[in-house]
Amino acid sequence: MSDRDTLSKLDKINSVYGMFHDFGGEWTDDTEFLFSAKDNLTSKGFETCAGSRILEGYRPAFDATAIARMKEAGGQLIGKTNMDEFGFGTFSANSAFEVPKNPFDLGRSCGGSSGGSACAAAVLEDHVSLGVSTGGSVCCPASFCGTYGIVPTYGRVSRYGLIDYGNSLDKIGLLSMDPAKLSEYLPVISGKDPKDPTSCVQPELRIEHRRISSVAVPRESVEGISDSVKKAFTDALESLRSMGVDVEYVDMPQLKYAMPAYYVLATSEASTNLARYCGMRYGRQDGDLSLGFDDYFTSFRTEYFGDEAKRRILLGTYTRMEGFRDRYYAKALQVRMGVIDAYKAQFRDHDAVLTPTMPFVSPRFEDISAMSPVENYKADFLTIPPNLAGTPHLNCPCGYDGDGMPIGMQFVTDHWNEDLLLTMAEDWDRQFEVRHAEVKV
Amino acid sequence: MKIGLEVHVQLPTRSKMFCSCPTTDAPAPNTHVCPVCLGMPGSRPVLNRQALVYGIMLAKMLGCKVADTTWFSRKTYFYPDMSKSVQITQYDHPIGEGGVVYLNGKKPIRITRIHLEEDPGKTRRTAEGSSLVDYNRSGIPLAEIVTEPDIASPEEAREFLAQLIADIKHTIDIPDDGERSIRCDCNISVGKERCEVKNVTGLKNAERALRYEMVRQIKILKAGGKIERETRAFDEERGITYSARKKEFEADYGYIDEPDLGIFRIKELVDSVSIKESPAKMTQRLSSQYGIDEKKAKQLVSTSVNLAQFFEKVASAYGTQEAVRWVIGPVTANWKRFEERGGGTEAVLAVLGKFADGTITDTECTIELKSVMTGESAAEAAAQTDDLEKIISGYLDANPQIVEDYRKGNKKAANSVIGHVMKSTGGKYSSSDIVEAVTRIVESRI
Amino acid sequence: MDRDVVARVARAAHIKLTDDELERYSKDLADILDYFEVLDEAPGHEGVGVNPVEVTNILRDDVPGQEIDSTELLRDMKTYENYIRGPKLV
């Protein structure tokens, strides 16, 4: 299927998989390639809702820097991909709009929160999609949909135009079936941007094809994972050894603090970011202005935020409240520094830390709805540590379970060492047979 | 009685604090706006270097310990004027802490802290009850200066604010556009519990609000009542404070760090920023260095810091006595017109040089100073001075008691001469000319 | 978690909860906070933790300029004579 075909069939494809919130476009003379972007990246020409009803009708006047840079490189943005509301989820099931379906089994989740992006990357030929990761939102869906996914160092890609979840955690990354596309487009979207101060401290991203020669596997990461994931991961370690990579099991006890620290920071920041959505200026504004401002704001927020958004707003408001702030928010900041130190200690002896990406293969939608919030949060225990630490990480497909559902492994390197990950993805792709989902259109 | 103030000063940057929107007067509401100051999803702040520099200058001026590392925090609250429902401010790492300001060179008023923050937009009410918001002001840089409750009365508060405002304006070169660019929150307690009067504009209103609040609290206590700790608002028109319905608890602000800006290690910048001597400090120094009366020093400085600098120039060239005689005399009298004309002080200094080497007499010196400084012809100035001096001398000849009283230390004795001359010349001479001439002639007779 | 605390948090966050929701979120938050207890035993750290990589001294020159026309920004907003409409101030 050529890119032109893809464009003409978007409607049909989307009716099967539901990966897009808003989409469309015609092939033009300037078009060199097609790409899609998660719907929390602002874009001219498409409605941008970040999976939330409260933003319905928001048509940004500016492109996110990452989108603008892809366009400058000849890319045509063909759609905004469905996601958990503001990125709050692991399965994209917390979308106020359509929930994307897994290309390997339509009864299962694409993962989240960049589920629509992973779905587009898995289904559309030669496609690359911009995703965003706060606590695992690129690697999780990449793992569940059997694609490659890279999240660069915090600050590598400008967050200008990214609708914030947690500003000290959010990172824009790429998903594709083709690892060469990660190497091609990561340099395109990277680089300093005067509109995002956190992008302005980075050293240049050099593609030097440096190789990972040794990995540390935390023992903690292979506890509490499903048998099929364990088997695929163990097999992958063997393959890596055969590629000449040293594999060593290590202890990283600090990782157990990463998840609570992450949820405290992420929700504290999110609850302040989401304060701006209150029925004025953008998105839904159809309320009764004769109401007092407290009641007016409350009515919008109560009606248009989804269940998980409310839960995280409440949690984050609590953890930063006077009296609780020191125990939760301030402590979580310290714990993050400790987790970063733990990674740095590993990187003295190893090029990367390697774990499975998710503890299980993509669950069925009915199983997801039965999960409690804590069970939900725990599913991210492997993707959260590098996200908390701001270290770059990569999902590589590394196996399939008995039902043919993809399994992924996650490499983590030191800050600014994306080059090692890009080389690994390409090397891995040469020796591992990645399966493409059968497209049902 | 204890009074503490939180003073908000707009910093005179050309662009806003976190975006490049201009800070000049806008042609219409919501025209000096961008995604950042409108709080649009996906936008983010970038700090204006000059706002940071101004903050450092003020922290130094206030004698604060300036931080080596400083950063910003988010204060979350819901109000239509705050486009993000989050104000970027400083919480636990402000730019400066622990300063002190000496009111009139004597009474220490401790400065708790100074921090930087952004101004919200402006709101208006409509007839049918909704609001209209203009975000042109959203993101204008502010410095907030917080004092300890060291101020003893509403009058003292006003005096302190006047000194503070003069010092701030001089330090960071705020154009003299009146006092309304200063807003403050006033904390006052007569007994044990304090009330905060929020958002009072200008120093006159600060004194009015505090005076009203002082009387209100005294009345309650006298009647055996209890002061309730609360936030109050000030009604400028009626001159009263009233309880603000919405209670604000600090807890609800839920401060967290602002990750979008990063942190600022400013030790080098702080070392590289030097500040001009503030008017208050200059007054104290002139008084002690030249042994002149504090009031005279204050008069010099408040007329113009440039005048005070000229005083120092004359003192170093011709001695303090001549500087007092000429600069606090005729030069001060003509200074306003001189500055309006925008001339250099070299010519003025040259006139004094001629007097010092005996080329001209004191009367000729007075005439030449006036001529050089105001641009009037020497003849005109001479005629005026001559007439004026004749009237004064005639009156003093007729009333020798005046000089005698003045000599004994009753400086007010000169007032009757001034009054007489003003009446008899009917506005022909400026009051500053008359005051100067009377003082000079009376003193010359002693 | 105490229902009163959750109610206070919800008020601060400007979210209205029904009794059922208050019950449910109180339980959820209690479960989550139990799970966070491990933080108490985590070692502290002296570093400055604002960002995961240190972002220092990124400043903008004080040069005014506007990239996007304000009418474009106000396009989808509710306005009146170029003011943005808002609720009652109380």
PDB file of N, CA, C and O in Angstrom, chain B residues 322-360:
ATOM      1  N   GLU B 322      30.458  76.796  50.326  1.00  0.00           N
ATOM      2  CA  GLU B 322      29.986  77.394  49.078  1.00  0.00           C
ATOM      3  C   GLU B 322      28.891  76.535  48.455  1.00  0.00           C
ATOM      4  O   GLU B 322      27.934  77.047  47.883  1.00  0.00           O
ATOM      5  N   ALA B 323      29.055  75.241  48.579  1.00  0.00           N
ATOM      6  CA  ALA B 323      28.041  74.330  48.016  1.00  0.00           C
ATOM      7  C   ALA B 323      26.701  74.560  48.703  1.00  0.00           C
ATOM      8  O   ALA B 323      25.657  74.632  48.055  1.00  0.00           O
ATOM      9  N   VAL B 324      26.726  74.679  50.029  1.00  0.00           N
ATOM     10  CA  VAL B 324      25.486  74.912  50.762  1.00  0.00           C
ATOM     11  C   VAL B 324      24.899  76.255  50.338  1.00  0.00           C
ATOM     12  O   VAL B 324      23.714  76.372  50.024  1.00  0.00           O
ATOM     13  N   ARG B 325      25.767  77.268  50.302  1.00  0.00           N
ATOM     14  CA  ARG B 325      25.285  78.615  49.996  1.00  0.00           C
ATOM     15  C   ARG B 325      24.656  78.699  48.612  1.00  0.00           C
ATOM     16  O   ARG B 325      23.577  79.263  48.432  1.00  0.00           O
ATOM     17  N   TRP B 326      25.320  78.120  47.622  1.00  0.00           N
ATOM     18  CA  TRP B 326      24.835  78.308  46.252  1.00  0.00           C
ATOM     19  C   TRP B 326      23.921  77.194  45.768  1.00  0.00           C
ATOM     20  O   TRP B 326      22.914  77.465  45.115  1.00  0.00           O
ATOM     21  N   VAL B 327      24.270  75.971  46.097  1.00  0.00           N
ATOM     22  CA  VAL B 327      23.447  74.876  45.534  1.00  0.00           C
ATOM     23  C   VAL B 327      22.120  74.756  46.274  1.00  0.00           C
ATOM     24  O   VAL B 327      21.062  74.628  45.659  1.00  0.00           O
ATOM     25  N   ILE B 328      22.173  74.826  47.631  1.00  0.00           N
ATOM     26  CA  ILE B 328      20.890  74.748  48.356  1.00  0.00           C
ATOM     27  C   ILE B 328      20.168  76.076  48.224  1.00  0.00           C
ATOM     28  O   ILE B 328      19.025  76.214  48.596  1.00  0.00           O
ATOM     29  N   GLY B 329      20.790  77.081  47.662  1.00  0.00           N
ATOM     30  CA  GLY B 329      20.130  78.369  47.419  1.00  0.00           C
ATOM     31  C   GLY B 329      19.685  78.507  45.977  1.00  0.00           C
ATOM     32  O   GLY B 329      18.802  77.781  45.514  1.00  0.00           O
ATOM     33  N   PRO B 330      20.321  79.400  45.243  1.00  0.00           N
ATOM     34  CA  PRO B 330      19.846  79.747  43.887  1.00  0.00           C
ATOM     35  C   PRO B 330      19.812  78.567  42.928  1.00  0.00           C
ATOM     36  O   PRO B 330      18.923  78.493  42.087  1.00  0.00           O
ATOM     37  N   VAL B 331      20.756  77.659  43.043  1.00  0.00           N
ATOM     38  CA  VAL B 331      20.758  76.546  42.077  1.00  0.00           C
ATOM     39  C   VAL B 331      19.500  75.694  42.264  1.00  0.00           C
ATOM     40  O   VAL B 331      18.833  75.330  41.293  1.00  0.00           O
ATOM     41  N   THR B 332      19.145  75.418  43.511  1.00  0.00           N
ATOM     42  CA  THR B 332      17.922  74.645  43.758  1.00  0.00           C
ATOM     43  C   THR B 332      16.708  75.391  43.222  1.00  0.00           C
ATOM     44  O   THR B 332      15.823  74.800  42.584  1.00  0.00           O
ATOM     45  N   ALA B 333      16.679  76.679  43.436  1.00  0.00           N
ATOM     46  CA  ALA B 333      15.526  77.478  43.004  1.00  0.00           C
ATOM     47  C   ALA B 333      15.312  77.377  41.503  1.00  0.00           C
ATOM     48  O   ALA B 333      14.188  77.387  41.020  1.00  0.00           O
ATOM     49  N   ASN B 334      16.399  77.297  40.774  1.00  0.00           N
ATOM     50  CA  ASN B 334      16.271  77.278  39.310  1.00  0.00           C
ATOM     51  C   ASN B 334      16.363  75.878  38.699  1.00  0.00           C
ATOM     52  O   ASN B 334      16.362  75.732  37.482  1.00  0.00           O
ATOM     53  N   TRP B 335      16.467  74.860  39.553  1.00  0.00           N
ATOM     54  CA  TRP B 335      16.804  73.517  39.049  1.00  0.00           C
ATOM     55  C   TRP B 335      15.735  72.927  38.140  1.00  0.00           C
ATOM     56  O   TRP B 335      16.042  72.320  37.106  1.00  0.00           O
ATOM     57  N   LYS B 336      14.463  73.086  38.507  1.00  0.00           N
ATOM     58  CA  LYS B 336      13.392  72.481  37.699  1.00  0.00           C
ATOM     59  C   LYS B 336      13.440  72.997  36.257  1.00  0.00           C
ATOM     60  O   LYS B 336      13.384  72.208  35.312  1.00  0.00           O
ATOM     61  N   ARG B 337      13.552  74.329  36.144  1.00  0.00           N
ATOM     62  CA  ARG B 337      13.590  74.908  34.784  1.00  0.00           C
ATOM     63  C   ARG B 337      14.868  74.486  34.061  1.00  0.00           C
ATOM     64  O   ARG B 337      14.855  74.238  32.851  1.00  0.00           O
ATOM     65  N   PHE B 338      15.946  74.378  34.838  1.00  0.00           N
ATOM     66  CA  PHE B 338      17.225  73.955  34.266  1.00  0.00           C
ATOM     67  C   PHE B 338      17.129  72.545  33.680  1.00  0.00           C
ATOM     68  O   PHE B 338      17.555  72.284  32.556  1.00  0.00           O
ATOM     69  N   GLU B 339      16.500  71.633  34.446  1.00  0.00           N
ATOM     70  CA  GLU B 339      16.395  70.250  33.948  1.00  0.00           C
ATOM     71  C   GLU B 339      15.462  70.149  32.758  1.00  0.00           C
ATOM     72  O   GLU B 339      15.688  69.357  31.855  1.00  0.00           O
ATOM     73  N   GLU B 340      14.415  70.965  32.767  1.00  0.00           N
ATOM     74  CA  GLU B 340      13.496  70.958  31.623  1.00  0.00           C
ATOM     75  C   GLU B 340      14.214  71.367  30.341  1.00  0.00           C
ATOM     76  O   GLU B 340      13.941  70.848  29.272  1.00  0.00           O
ATOM     77  N   ARG B 341      15.143  72.311  30.497  1.00  0.00           N
ATOM     78  CA  ARG B 341      15.882  72.779  29.321  1.00  0.00           C
ATOM     79  C   ARG B 341      16.949  71.771  28.903  1.00  0.00           C
ATOM     80  O   ARG B 341      17.402  71.791  27.753  1.00  0.00           O
ATOM     81  N   GLY B 342      17.336  70.929  29.844  1.00  0.00           N
ATOM     82  CA  GLY B 342      18.280  69.857  29.518  1.00  0.00           C
ATOM     83  C   GLY B 342      19.707  70.301  29.261  1.00  0.00           C
ATOM     84  O   GLY B 342      20.382  69.742  28.416  1.00  0.00           O
ATOM     85  N   GLY B 343      20.171  71.311  29.974  1.00  0.00           N
ATOM     86  CA  GLY B 343      21.552  71.781  29.786  1.00  0.00           C
ATOM     87  C   GLY B 343      22.548  70.992  30.627  1.00  0.00           C
ATOM     88  O   GLY B 343      22.167  70.210  31.484  1.00  0.00           O
ATOM     89  N   GLY B 344      23.840  71.202  30.372  1.00  0.00           N
ATOM     90  CA  GLY B 344      24.885  70.559  31.170  1.00  0.00           C
ATOM     91  C   GLY B 344      25.250  71.434  32.366  1.00  0.00           C
ATOM     92  O   GLY B 344      25.002  72.643  32.370  1.00  0.00           O
ATOM     93  N   THR B 345      25.844  70.795  33.380  1.00  0.00           N
ATOM     94  CA  THR B 345      26.141  71.542  34.595  1.00  0.00           C
ATOM     95  C   THR B 345      27.474  72.306  34.520  1.00  0.00           C
ATOM     96  O   THR B 345      27.787  73.070  35.428  1.00  0.00           O
ATOM     97  N   GLU B 346      28.231  72.103  33.428  1.00  0.00           N
ATOM     98  CA  GLU B 346      29.549  72.756  33.352  1.00  0.00           C
ATOM     99  C   GLU B 346      29.415  74.270  33.440  1.00  0.00           C
ATOM    100  O   GLU B 346      30.183  74.937  34.144  1.00  0.00           O
ATOM    101  N   ALA B 347      28.431  74.833  32.709  1.00  0.00           N
ATOM    102  CA  ALA B 347      28.255  76.289  32.684  1.00  0.00           C
ATOM    103  C   ALA B 347      27.924  76.822  34.076  1.00  0.00           C
ATOM    104  O   ALA B 347      28.379  77.886  34.487  1.00  0.00           O
ATOM    105  N   VAL B 348      27.112  76.053  34.802  1.00  0.00           N
ATOM    106  CA  VAL B 348      26.712  76.463  36.148  1.00  0.00           C
ATOM    107  C   VAL B 348      27.942  76.469  37.053  1.00  0.00           C
ATOM    108  O   VAL B 348      28.177  77.405  37.833  1.00  0.00           O
ATOM    109  N   LEU B 349      28.724  75.417  36.892  1.00  0.00           N
ATOM    110  CA  LEU B 349      29.940  75.306  37.702  1.00  0.00           C
ATOM    111  C   LEU B 349      30.902  76.466  37.387  1.00  0.00           C
ATOM    112  O   LEU B 349      31.550  77.030  38.290  1.00  0.00           O
ATOM    113  N   ALA B 350      30.934  76.876  36.123  1.00  0.00           N
ATOM    114  CA  ALA B 350      31.838  77.958  35.705  1.00  0.00           C
ATOM    115  C   ALA B 350      31.465  79.270  36.372  1.00  0.00           C
ATOM    116  O   ALA B 350      32.345  80.057  36.771  1.00  0.00           O
ATOM    117  N   VAL B 351      30.145  79.516  36.503  1.00  0.00           N
ATOM    118  CA  VAL B 351      29.692  80.746  37.162  1.00  0.00           C
ATOM    119  C   VAL B 351      30.208  80.773  38.597  1.00  0.00           C
ATOM    120  O   VAL B 351      30.751  81.782  39.080  1.00  0.00           O
ATOM    121  N   LEU B 352      30.071  79.637  39.274  1.00  0.00           N
ATOM    122  CA  LEU B 352      30.514  79.548  40.658  1.00  0.00           C
ATOM    123  C   LEU B 352      32.031  79.735  40.741  1.00  0.00           C
ATOM    124  O   LEU B 352      32.545  80.302  41.712  1.00  0.00           O
ATOM    125  N   GLY B 353      32.718  79.284  39.685  1.00  0.00           N
ATOM    126  CA  GLY B 353      34.169  79.444  39.637  1.00  0.00           C
ATOM    127  C   GLY B 353      34.543  80.933  39.605  1.00  0.00           C
ATOM    128  O   GLY B 353      35.487  81.370  40.276  1.00  0.00           O
ATOM    129  N   LYS B 354      33.750  81.680  38.833  1.00  0.00           N
ATOM    130  CA  LYS B 354      34.035  83.119  38.731  1.00  0.00           C
ATOM    131  C   LYS B 354      33.835  83.800  40.081  1.00  0.00           C
ATOM    132  O   LYS B 354      34.590  84.704  40.463  1.00  0.00           O
ATOM    133  N   PHE B 355      32.827  83.351  40.799  1.00  0.00           N
ATOM    134  CA  PHE B 355      32.605  83.930  42.123  1.00  0.00           C
ATOM    135  C   PHE B 355      33.761  83.554  43.057  1.00  0.00           C
ATOM    136  O   PHE B 355      34.285  84.395  43.785  1.00  0.00           O
ATOM    137  N   ALA B 356      34.151  82.302  42.957  1.00  0.00           N
ATOM    138  CA  ALA B 356      35.196  81.812  43.861  1.00  0.00           C
ATOM    139  C   ALA B 356      36.520  82.561  43.653  1.00  0.00           C
ATOM    140  O   ALA B 356      37.206  82.878  44.615  1.00  0.00           O
ATOM    141  N   ASP B 357      36.849  82.898  42.390  1.00  0.00           N
ATOM    142  CA  ASP B 357      38.118  83.610  42.201  1.00  0.00           C
ATOM    143  C   ASP B 357      37.930  85.128  42.228  1.00  0.00           C
ATOM    144  O   ASP B 357      38.830  85.887  41.843  1.00  0.00           O
ATOM    145  N   GLY B 358      36.761  85.568  42.623  1.00  0.00           N
ATOM    146  CA  GLY B 358      36.551  86.984  42.867  1.00  0.00           C
ATOM    147  C   GLY B 358      36.244  87.813  41.635  1.00  0.00           C
ATOM    148  O   GLY B 358      36.201  89.028  41.694  1.00  0.00           O
ATOM    149  N   THR B 359      36.010  87.199  40.501  1.00  0.00           N
ATOM    150  CA  THR B 359      35.702  87.941  39.283  1.00  0.00           C
ATOM    151  C   THR B 359      34.334  88.629  39.362  1.00  0.00           C
ATOM    152  O   THR B 359      34.137  89.691  38.798  1.00  0.00           O
ATOM    153  N   ILE B 360      33.388  87.950  40.057  1.00  0.00           N
ATOM    154  CA  ILE B 360      32.048  88.545  40.163  1.00  0.00           C
ATOM    155  C   ILE B 360      31.629  88.603  41.634  1.00  0.00           C
ATOM    156  O   ILE B 360      32.138  87.837  42.469  1.00  0.00           O
TER     157      ILE B 360
END
